[in-house]
Amino acid sequence: MPTGIARWKSKLFITIPRWKKGVPSTLNYIPLNCVQNCPLHPYPSWRDGYLPDSASNINSNATIVSTFRIHVDSCDRLWVVDNGVADMANEVKQITMPAIVVYNLNVNMLDERYELHDDVIMDSSVLTSIVVDVNKNCRDAYAYITDMGSNAIVVYSLSRKDSWRVEHPFFSFDPFAGSYKVGGVEFYWNDGVSSAALTGAKKDGYRNLYVHPTSSTKQFKLSTKVLKQKNVEPEDIIDAVEVVGDRGPNTQSTACDYDPCTNVLFYTQLNKNGVGCWNLDKPFHGDNVHVLVSDCTLMEFPNDVKVDADCNVWILSDRQSRFLYNTMNYSDVNYRIMSAPACMLIQGTTCENSKSRFSLKRSVRDFIN
């Protein structure tokens, strides 16, 4: 069951976590010019990407055991957070330490592998998403990883080869927002902070990181100025995290991403089988947050949303609730990836503004069945 996507030039990366046995490779790609039945290609190669069910260690430092979501940065690098665990839904087999893995996409080779240790990882940790802040040069980069299982953000400095953990009460789930009904399956989740998105640089040179727990309807933000300080005082962290607003009832979201072309934050909408938006130039409340697309077939359980370098929005739906609770019909088309230009998606909605208006005769298309 795929959970994450990211586009780089002619490649579309697709992640398949090792929920159960039988997943040959967790990090894969397809060429964008392929036909509908194009097979997934392990990345960076079959030798590095493949891992059998019987494996007790990784093939090489370029091998990923299990990843949920990924990030392509402005330096043509693919960033992956590896949980290091296989058969997550059953026996939970720890094959390697959780790690941050970075690939050079221009040459399809490993750049970095950094293992995360007990000072930042808890027994309950589930590392779901990663977003990268590149500063003056490509080596001056920070990765922010959401730890959904233990309600924290893990920060990694590439130049310093160091990592630290940031905690806040707002990173935890809202007990009043844990109920879901998706694909006819009712369930209750207590998932904490699961996704993050970076906006452009502010006057002080730092960015805002927008975060939200999955089981919540609220949006939060904090400045990267605080995140980049390893030994910041706890009270400074408490003061730094702001409540942006509330999306409203039944608006729980797994993932979000920011489009600099339109100044819009896009986010998945689980209970509504769709994708919503918010223009950062407007207050965050019910009148200014909008469900752009909603379809109980095409977008049942939208799991990831990404904005690529050309300001196109990519959406992955995967019927995860059916998969996890054993109601999946495998004769159906269950996994879809769709894309559309960000400006087209928000046209005529409250997320549009004068900066983003233009006419484009194009519809959302199914890219993969």
Coordinates of C-alpha atoms in Angstrom, one line a residue:
M1 CA 0.0 0.0 0.0
P2 CA 1.7 3.2 -1.2
T3 CA 1.7 6.2 1.2
G4 CA 4.1 8.9 -0.2
I5 CA 4.9 10.6 -3.4
A6 CA 7.4 13.2 -4.7
R7 CA 8.2 14.4 -8.3
W8 CA 11.7 15.3 -9.6
K9 CA 12.0 16.1 -13.3
S10 CA 11.0 13.0 -15.2
K11 CA 10.7 10.7 -12.1
L12 CA 7.8 10.2 -9.8
F13 CA 8.8 8.6 -6.5
I14 CA 6.4 6.3 -4.7
T15 CA 6.9 4.9 -1.2
I16 CA 5.5 1.6 0.0
P17 CA 6.0 1.0 3.7
R18 CA 6.6 -2.5 4.9
W19 CA 3.3 -2.8 6.7
K20 CA 3.3 -6.6 6.0
K21 CA 5.5 -9.2 4.4
G22 CA 5.9 -9.3 0.6
V23 CA 7.1 -5.7 -0.2
P24 CA 10.2 -6.0 -2.4
S25 CA 11.2 -2.4 -2.1
T26 CA 9.9 0.5 0.0
L27 CA 11.4 3.4 -2.1
N28 CA 10.5 3.3 -5.8
Y29 CA 10.0 5.4 -8.9
I30 CA 8.3 5.4 -12.3
P31 CA 9.2 7.5 -15.3
L32 CA 6.5 10.1 -15.9
N33 CA 6.2 9.2 -19.6
C34 CA 5.4 5.6 -18.9
V35 CA 2.0 3.9 -19.6
Q36 CA -0.6 3.0 -17.0
N37 CA 0.8 -0.5 -16.2
C38 CA 4.4 0.7 -15.8
P39 CA 6.1 -1.3 -13.0
L40 CA 7.8 0.3 -10.0
H41 CA 11.6 0.6 -10.1
P42 CA 13.4 0.2 -6.8
Y43 CA 15.6 3.3 -6.0
P44 CA 18.5 3.8 -6.3
S45 CA 18.8 0.3 -7.8
W46 CA 17.5 -3.2 -7.4
R47 CA 20.7 -4.2 -5.6
D48 CA 20.2 -1.5 -3.0
G49 CA 16.4 -1.2 -2.9
Y50 CA 15.4 -4.9 -2.7
L51 CA 15.0 -6.4 0.8
P52 CA 13.6 -9.9 1.3
D53 CA 11.3 -10.8 4.1
S54 CA 14.0 -12.9 5.7
A55 CA 16.5 -10.0 5.9
S56 CA 18.1 -9.2 9.3
N57 CA 20.2 -6.3 8.0
I58 CA 20.3 -3.9 5.1
N59 CA 22.2 -4.5 1.8
S60 CA 24.1 -1.2 1.9
N61 CA 23.9 2.3 3.4
A62 CA 21.7 3.2 0.4
T63 CA 19.0 0.6 1.4
I64 CA 15.8 1.8 2.9
V65 CA 13.8 -0.6 5.1
S66 CA 10.5 1.3 5.4
T67 CA 9.5 4.9 4.7
F68 CA 6.2 6.7 4.6
R69 CA 6.8 10.1 2.9
I70 CA 9.8 11.8 1.2
H71 CA 11.0 15.2 0.2
V72 CA 12.9 16.6 -2.9
D73 CA 14.9 19.7 -2.0
S74 CA 16.1 22.6 -4.2
C75 CA 19.5 21.0 -4.5
D76 CA 18.3 18.0 -6.5
R77 CA 18.4 15.7 -3.5
L78 CA 15.9 13.1 -2.3
W79 CA 15.5 13.0 1.5
V80 CA 14.1 9.9 3.1
V81 CA 13.4 9.1 6.7
D82 CA 13.8 5.3 7.3
N83 CA 11.9 3.8 10.3
G84 CA 14.1 0.7 9.9
V85 CA 11.1 -1.6 10.7
A86 CA 9.5 -4.4 8.6
D87 CA 6.2 -6.2 9.0
M88 CA 4.9 -3.2 11.0
A89 CA 1.3 -4.4 11.3
N90 CA 2.2 -7.8 12.7
E91 CA 5.5 -9.0 14.2
V92 CA 7.4 -5.6 14.0
K93 CA 10.9 -6.6 13.0
Q94 CA 13.6 -3.9 13.6
I95 CA 16.2 -4.4 10.9
T96 CA 18.2 -1.3 11.3
M97 CA 18.3 1.9 13.4
P98 CA 16.0 4.7 12.2
A99 CA 17.9 6.9 9.8
I100 CA 17.9 10.0 7.6
V101 CA 19.1 9.0 4.1
V102 CA 19.9 11.6 1.3
Y103 CA 20.4 10.8 -2.4
N104 CA 22.0 12.9 -5.1
L105 CA 19.3 12.6 -7.8
N106 CA 21.6 13.8 -10.6
V107 CA 23.8 10.7 -10.3
N108 CA 21.4 8.4 -8.4
M109 CA 23.9 7.8 -5.6
L110 CA 23.9 8.0 -1.8
D111 CA 25.0 11.3 -0.3
E112 CA 24.4 10.8 3.4
R113 CA 23.1 8.3 5.9
Y114 CA 22.6 9.5 9.4
E115 CA 21.4 7.2 12.1
L116 CA 19.0 8.5 14.8
H117 CA 19.7 7.4 18.3
D118 CA 17.9 7.1 21.6
D119 CA 18.3 10.7 22.6
V120 CA 15.8 11.7 19.8
I121 CA 13.9 8.5 19.2
M122 CA 11.4 6.9 21.6
D123 CA 10.0 3.3 21.7
S124 CA 6.7 4.7 20.4
S125 CA 8.3 6.8 17.6
V126 CA 6.8 6.6 14.1
L127 CA 8.6 8.9 11.7
T128 CA 6.1 9.9 9.1
S129 CA 7.2 13.0 7.1
I130 CA 10.3 15.0 6.3
V131 CA 10.7 18.5 5.0
V132 CA 14.0 20.3 4.3
D133 CA 15.1 23.8 4.8
V134 CA 18.1 24.8 2.6
N135 CA 19.8 28.0 3.6
K136 CA 22.7 29.8 1.9
N137 CA 24.2 26.7 0.4
C138 CA 23.3 23.1 -0.1
R139 CA 25.4 21.9 2.9
D140 CA 23.6 24.4 5.2
A141 CA 20.4 22.4 5.4
Y142 CA 18.0 21.4 8.2
A143 CA 15.5 18.5 8.0
Y144 CA 12.4 18.5 10.1
I145 CA 10.9 15.1 10.7
T146 CA 7.4 14.6 12.3
D147 CA 7.3 11.9 14.9
M148 CA 3.6 10.9 14.9
G149 CA 4.0 8.1 17.5
S150 CA 5.6 10.2 20.2
N151 CA 4.4 13.7 19.4
A152 CA 7.6 15.5 18.5
I153 CA 9.6 17.0 15.7
V154 CA 13.1 15.7 15.1
V155 CA 15.6 18.3 13.7
Y156 CA 18.7 17.3 11.8
S157 CA 21.5 19.6 10.8
L158 CA 23.3 18.4 7.7
S159 CA 26.4 20.6 8.2
R160 CA 26.7 19.7 11.9
K161 CA 25.8 16.0 11.5
D162 CA 23.7 16.4 14.6
S163 CA 20.0 15.9 15.6
W164 CA 17.7 16.9 18.5
R165 CA 14.2 16.5 19.6
V166 CA 11.5 19.3 20.0
E167 CA 8.4 18.6 22.0
H168 CA 5.2 20.6 22.5
P169 CA 1.7 19.8 23.8
F170 CA 0.2 21.0 20.5
F171 CA 2.0 18.2 18.7
S172 CA -0.3 15.6 20.4
F173 CA -3.6 14.5 19.1
D174 CA -7.0 16.0 20.0
P175 CA -9.1 13.3 21.8
F176 CA -12.2 15.0 20.3
A177 CA -10.9 14.6 16.8
G178 CA -9.9 10.9 16.8
S179 CA -13.1 9.4 15.2
Y180 CA -13.0 8.6 11.5
K181 CA -15.3 7.0 8.9
V182 CA -13.5 6.5 5.6
G183 CA -14.5 3.9 2.9
G184 CA -17.3 2.6 5.1
V185 CA -14.8 1.8 7.9
E186 CA -15.2 3.5 11.3
F187 CA -12.1 3.7 13.5
Y188 CA -10.4 5.8 16.2
W189 CA -6.8 7.1 15.9
N190 CA -4.7 8.9 18.5
D191 CA -2.1 10.0 15.9
G192 CA 0.0 13.0 16.7
V193 CA 1.9 15.4 14.5
S194 CA 2.2 13.8 11.1
S195 CA 3.1 16.4 8.5
A196 CA 4.9 19.7 8.1
A197 CA 5.3 22.3 5.4
L198 CA 7.8 25.2 5.0
T199 CA 6.9 28.7 3.7
G200 CA 9.3 31.1 2.1
A201 CA 11.9 33.1 4.1
K202 CA 10.6 36.0 6.2
K203 CA 12.3 39.4 6.8
D204 CA 14.5 37.9 9.5
G205 CA 15.7 35.2 7.2
Y206 CA 13.9 32.3 8.9
R207 CA 10.8 30.4 7.7
N208 CA 7.6 29.3 9.2
L209 CA 7.0 25.6 9.7
Y210 CA 3.3 24.7 9.5
V211 CA 2.4 21.5 11.4
H212 CA -0.6 19.5 12.4
P213 CA -1.4 16.3 14.1
T214 CA -3.5 13.8 12.1
S215 CA -6.1 13.5 14.8
S216 CA -6.8 17.2 15.0
T217 CA -8.6 19.9 13.1
K218 CA -6.2 22.7 14.2
Q219 CA -3.3 24.2 12.3
F220 CA -0.1 25.3 14.1
K221 CA 3.1 27.1 13.1
L222 CA 6.5 28.0 14.6
S223 CA 9.6 29.8 13.3
T224 CA 12.6 27.8 12.2
K225 CA 14.7 30.2 14.3
V226 CA 13.6 28.2 17.4
L227 CA 14.0 24.8 15.7
K228 CA 17.5 25.4 14.6
Q229 CA 18.7 26.0 18.2
K230 CA 19.6 22.6 19.8
N231 CA 19.6 23.8 23.4
V232 CA 16.7 26.2 23.3
E233 CA 14.9 26.6 26.6
P234 CA 11.6 24.6 26.9
E235 CA 9.6 27.7 27.7
D236 CA 10.9 29.3 24.5
I237 CA 9.5 26.3 22.5
I238 CA 6.2 26.6 24.4
D239 CA 5.9 30.3 23.4
A240 CA 7.0 29.8 19.8
V241 CA 4.2 27.4 18.7
E242 CA 1.2 29.4 17.6
V243 CA -2.4 28.3 16.9
V244 CA -3.2 29.4 13.4
G245 CA -6.8 28.3 13.5
D246 CA -9.3 25.5 13.1
R247 CA -10.4 23.9 9.8
G248 CA -13.7 22.8 11.3
P249 CA -15.4 19.5 12.1
N250 CA -14.3 16.3 10.3
T251 CA -11.3 17.9 8.7
Q252 CA -8.5 15.6 9.9
S253 CA -5.5 15.5 7.6
T254 CA -2.6 13.2 7.1
A255 CA -0.4 15.5 5.0
C256 CA 0.2 19.1 3.8
D257 CA 2.4 21.0 1.4
Y258 CA 3.0 24.7 0.5
D259 CA 2.9 26.2 -3.0
P260 CA 5.1 29.4 -3.2
C261 CA 3.5 30.3 -6.6
T262 CA 0.1 30.9 -5.0
N263 CA 1.0 31.3 -1.3
V264 CA -1.4 28.4 -0.6
L265 CA -1.2 25.5 1.8
F266 CA -2.7 22.3 0.5
Y267 CA -3.8 19.5 2.9
T268 CA -5.5 16.2 2.6
Q269 CA -9.1 15.7 4.0
L270 CA -9.6 12.1 5.2
N271 CA -13.2 12.2 6.3
K272 CA -14.1 14.1 3.1
N273 CA -12.1 12.0 0.7
G274 CA -10.5 15.1 -0.8
V275 CA -8.0 17.9 -0.6
G276 CA -8.4 21.3 0.9
C277 CA -6.6 24.6 0.7
W278 CA -5.9 27.8 2.6
N279 CA -4.4 31.0 1.3
L280 CA -1.8 32.4 3.8
D281 CA -2.8 35.9 3.0
K282 CA -6.2 35.4 4.6
P283 CA -7.2 34.5 8.2
F284 CA -7.4 30.8 8.9
H285 CA -11.1 30.0 9.6
G286 CA -14.0 28.2 8.0
D287 CA -14.8 30.9 5.5
N288 CA -11.3 30.8 4.1
V289 CA -10.5 27.1 4.1
H290 CA -11.9 25.3 1.1
V291 CA -12.4 21.7 0.0
L292 CA -11.1 21.8 -3.6
V293 CA -11.8 18.3 -4.8
S294 CA -13.8 15.5 -3.1
D295 CA -14.5 12.1 -4.6
C296 CA -15.4 8.9 -2.7
T297 CA -14.0 6.7 -5.4
L298 CA -10.9 8.6 -6.8
M299 CA -9.8 10.0 -3.5
E300 CA -10.9 7.5 -0.9
F301 CA -8.3 8.1 1.9
P302 CA -6.0 10.8 0.5
N303 CA -2.7 10.0 2.1
D304 CA -0.2 12.4 0.7
V305 CA -0.2 15.7 -1.2
K306 CA 2.9 17.3 -2.7
V307 CA 3.7 20.5 -4.7
D308 CA 6.6 20.0 -7.2
A309 CA 9.1 22.6 -8.4
D310 CA 6.8 23.6 -11.3
C311 CA 3.9 24.3 -8.8
N312 CA 1.9 21.3 -9.7
V313 CA -0.1 19.5 -7.0
W314 CA 0.2 15.8 -6.7
I315 CA -2.3 13.7 -4.7
L316 CA -2.0 10.1 -3.6
S317 CA -5.1 8.1 -2.5
D318 CA -4.7 4.6 -1.2
R319 CA -7.8 3.3 0.8
Q320 CA -5.6 2.8 3.8
S321 CA -8.5 2.2 6.2
R322 CA -9.7 -0.7 4.1
F323 CA -6.1 -2.1 3.9
L324 CA -5.4 -1.9 7.7
Y325 CA -8.8 -3.2 8.7
N326 CA -9.0 -6.0 6.1
T327 CA -11.9 -4.8 4.0
M328 CA -9.9 -4.1 0.8
N329 CA -11.3 -5.5 -2.4
Y330 CA -8.2 -6.3 -4.5
S331 CA -10.2 -6.7 -7.7
D332 CA -10.9 -2.9 -7.5
V333 CA -8.5 0.0 -8.4
N334 CA -7.4 1.0 -4.9
Y335 CA -4.4 3.2 -5.5
R336 CA -4.4 6.4 -7.5
I337 CA -2.0 9.3 -8.1
M338 CA -3.5 12.5 -9.6
S339 CA -2.0 15.9 -10.5
A340 CA -3.0 19.3 -11.6
P341 CA -1.5 22.8 -11.6
A342 CA -2.0 24.6 -8.3
C343 CA -3.4 27.7 -10.0
M344 CA -6.0 25.6 -11.8
L345 CA -7.1 23.8 -8.6
I346 CA -7.8 27.0 -6.6
Q347 CA -9.3 28.9 -9.5
G348 CA -12.7 30.4 -8.5
T349 CA -12.2 29.5 -4.8
T350 CA -11.5 31.4 -1.6
C351 CA -7.9 30.3 -1.9
E352 CA -7.4 32.3 -5.1
N353 CA -6.1 35.8 -5.1
S354 CA -5.0 38.3 -7.7
K355 CA -1.4 36.9 -7.8
S356 CA -2.6 33.4 -8.7
R357 CA -5.3 34.1 -11.3
F358 CA -4.9 32.8 -14.8
S359 CA -6.9 30.8 -17.2
L360 CA -6.0 27.1 -17.8
K361 CA -8.1 24.6 -19.6
R362 CA -7.0 21.4 -18.0
S363 CA -8.6 18.9 -15.7
V364 CA -7.3 16.8 -12.8
R365 CA -6.1 13.6 -14.4
D366 CA -5.6 10.1 -13.2
F367 CA -1.9 9.4 -13.6
I368 CA -1.7 5.8 -12.2
N369 CA -4.5 3.3 -11.7

